[in-house]
Amino acid sequence: PAALRDRIAARLRGTTWMAAPMMVELAARWIETGVAAELARWQSAELATRQAIVRESLPRRALVSPDTGLGAWLTLPPVWRPANFIAAAAQRNIALTSPEAFQIGDGAAPAAVRLCVGAARRREDLAEAVAELDRLMSNPADLVMDFA
């Protein structure tokens, strides 16, 4: 409501005007002691390992991903539409993201889905999910889904 705009704006400025001092101090110490650099190296190495898992299991022609990226784009075979593939993967407890979530403008969305390689708790879980996605991509008969 218009009557509350000024009060809400003041509250937002008061709570988001600056970074919390405790977090700034923690970040500064991590930078000074090298902890931040070590965490960044660890994350890059872990993401590279996870991207390697994805590349080993999926056809290279269907994969677009940077070596240490957080996600991998799967280009789908013509028989699959992204929404149908996402639904079929969800039935297998695999979450994928639609290309529309990343789309700007009115152009056609690519026939692809995004897999977040960092979401799996363990590398083994990622490997199982990727192997299942490979099977799913290769078996268009799985288009028959249970909507009950």
C-alpha positions as a Python dict, from the first residue, in 0.01 Angstrom:
ca = {
    (1, 'P'): (0, 0, 0),
    (2, 'A'): (111, 354, -79),
    (3, 'A'): (82, 456, 288),
    (4, 'L'): (349, 201, 386),
    (5, 'R'): (601, 262, 107),
    (6, 'D'): (816, 513, 297),
    (7, 'R'): (828, 298, 611),
    (8, 'I'): (916, -14, 412),
    (9, 'A'): (1182, 173, 214),
    (10, 'A'): (1338, 299, 540),
    (11, 'R'): (1344, -53, 684),
    (12, 'L'): (1507, -189, 366),
    (13, 'R'): (1773, 82, 374),
    (14, 'G'): (1839, 11, 740),
    (15, 'T'): (1883, -362, 690),
    (16, 'T'): (2051, -378, 350),
    (17, 'W'): (2250, -54, 331),
    (18, 'M'): (2577, -230, 405),
    (19, 'A'): (2719, -574, 460),
    (20, 'A'): (2690, -706, 813),
    (21, 'P'): (3012, -613, 1000),
    (22, 'M'): (3061, -970, 1128),
    (23, 'M'): (3050, -1108, 773),
    (24, 'V'): (3292, -840, 651),
    (25, 'E'): (3536, -930, 929),
    (26, 'L'): (3506, -1301, 853),
    (27, 'A'): (3561, -1245, 479),
    (28, 'A'): (3861, -1020, 548),
    (29, 'R'): (4020, -1282, 773),
    (30, 'W'): (3960, -1557, 519),
    (31, 'I'): (4125, -1346, 249),
    (32, 'E'): (4420, -1249, 471),
    (33, 'T'): (4485, -1604, 593),
    (34, 'G'): (4440, -1771, 255),
    (35, 'V'): (4129, -1964, 356),
    (36, 'A'): (3923, -1797, 81),
    (37, 'A'): (4177, -1892, -186),
    (38, 'E'): (4192, -2248, -56),
    (39, 'L'): (3811, -2276, -61),
    (40, 'A'): (3802, -2142, -418),
    (41, 'R'): (4069, -2396, -525),
    (42, 'W'): (3875, -2678, -357),
    (43, 'Q'): (3550, -2574, -527),
    (44, 'S'): (3716, -2551, -870),
    (45, 'A'): (3873, -2895, -827),
    (46, 'E'): (3544, -3048, -711),
    (47, 'L'): (3352, -2893, -1001),
    (48, 'A'): (3616, -3015, -1249),
    (49, 'T'): (3577, -3369, -1110),
    (50, 'R'): (3198, -3346, -1135),
    (51, 'Q'): (3214, -3210, -1490),
    (52, 'A'): (3441, -3505, -1579),
    (53, 'I'): (3178, -3743, -1441),
    (54, 'V'): (2914, -3579, -1661),
    (55, 'R'): (3136, -3586, -1972),
    (56, 'E'): (3224, -3953, -1925),
    (57, 'S'): (2861, -4060, -1897),
    (58, 'L'): (2688, -3846, -2157),
    (59, 'P'): (2742, -3827, -2530),
    (60, 'R'): (2978, -3538, -2597),
    (61, 'R'): (2754, -3415, -2878),
    (62, 'A'): (2481, -3351, -2624),
    (63, 'L'): (2687, -3162, -2368),
    (64, 'V'): (2791, -2800, -2333),
    (65, 'S'): (2972, -2714, -2013),
    (66, 'P'): (3283, -2531, -1894),
    (67, 'D'): (3551, -2736, -1720),
    (68, 'T'): (3471, -2600, -1374),
    (69, 'G'): (3117, -2475, -1433),
    (70, 'L'): (2830, -2520, -1192),
    (71, 'G'): (2602, -2652, -1463),
    (72, 'A'): (2596, -2853, -1783),
    (73, 'W'): (2359, -2804, -2076),
    (74, 'L'): (2222, -3118, -2236),
    (75, 'T'): (2115, -3076, -2597),
    (76, 'L'): (1820, -3308, -2644),
    (77, 'P'): (1758, -3542, -2937),
    (78, 'P'): (1478, -3416, -3166),
    (79, 'V'): (1226, -3662, -3022),
    (80, 'W'): (1244, -3496, -2678),
    (81, 'R'): (1089, -3162, -2589),
    (82, 'P'): (1248, -2998, -2282),
    (83, 'A'): (926, -3003, -2077),
    (84, 'N'): (870, -3374, -2146),
    (85, 'F'): (1232, -3463, -2070),
    (86, 'I'): (1223, -3264, -1747),
    (87, 'A'): (902, -3443, -1643),
    (88, 'A'): (1047, -3785, -1727),
    (89, 'A'): (1365, -3703, -1531),
    (90, 'A'): (1157, -3580, -1236),
    (91, 'Q'): (985, -3920, -1224),
    (92, 'R'): (1333, -4058, -1165),
    (93, 'N'): (1402, -3802, -890),
    (94, 'I'): (1636, -3598, -1110),
    (95, 'A'): (1577, -3222, -1116),
    (96, 'L'): (1661, -3031, -1433),
    (97, 'T'): (1603, -2670, -1530),
    (98, 'S'): (1409, -2556, -1833),
    (99, 'P'): (1585, -2340, -2091),
    (100, 'E'): (1311, -2078, -2048),
    (101, 'A'): (1449, -1997, -1702),
    (102, 'F'): (1761, -1858, -1872),
    (103, 'Q'): (1598, -1708, -2177),
    (104, 'I'): (1583, -1337, -2249),
    (105, 'G'): (1348, -1206, -2515),
    (106, 'D'): (1092, -1373, -2734),
    (107, 'G'): (1313, -1607, -2938),
    (108, 'A'): (1266, -1981, -2941),
    (109, 'A'): (1416, -2165, -2645),
    (110, 'P'): (1689, -2416, -2730),
    (111, 'A'): (1606, -2786, -2721),
    (112, 'A'): (1818, -2832, -2412),
    (113, 'V'): (1798, -2867, -2035),
    (114, 'R'): (2038, -2761, -1760),
    (115, 'L'): (2181, -2998, -1504),
    (116, 'C'): (2331, -2845, -1189),
    (117, 'V'): (2642, -3055, -1122),
    (118, 'G'): (2689, -2907, -775),
    (119, 'A'): (2344, -3003, -647),
    (120, 'A'): (2420, -3371, -583),
    (121, 'R'): (2545, -3434, -233),
    (122, 'R'): (2791, -3697, -345),
    (123, 'R'): (2980, -3765, -666),
    (124, 'E'): (2823, -4112, -674),
    (125, 'D'): (2475, -3958, -673),
    (126, 'L'): (2571, -3737, -967),
    (127, 'A'): (2713, -4035, -1158),
    (128, 'E'): (2390, -4233, -1104),
    (129, 'A'): (2174, -3941, -1215),
    (130, 'V'): (2383, -3876, -1525),
    (131, 'A'): (2376, -4245, -1623),
    (132, 'E'): (1998, -4240, -1588),
    (133, 'L'): (1976, -3925, -1803),
    (134, 'D'): (2186, -4097, -2069),
    (135, 'R'): (1948, -4396, -2067),
    (136, 'L'): (1651, -4163, -2085),
    (137, 'M'): (1794, -3969, -2381),
    (138, 'S'): (1854, -4296, -2565),
    (139, 'N'): (1507, -4440, -2502),
    (140, 'P'): (1231, -4221, -2645),
    (141, 'A'): (986, -4497, -2551),
    (142, 'D'): (1011, -4347, -2203),
    (143, 'L'): (796, -4063, -2333),
    (144, 'V'): (506, -4267, -2198),
    (145, 'M'): (471, -4116, -1854),
    (146, 'D'): (252, -4189, -1557),
    (147, 'F'): (31, -3888, -1495),
    (148, 'A'): (-173, -4053, -1220),
}
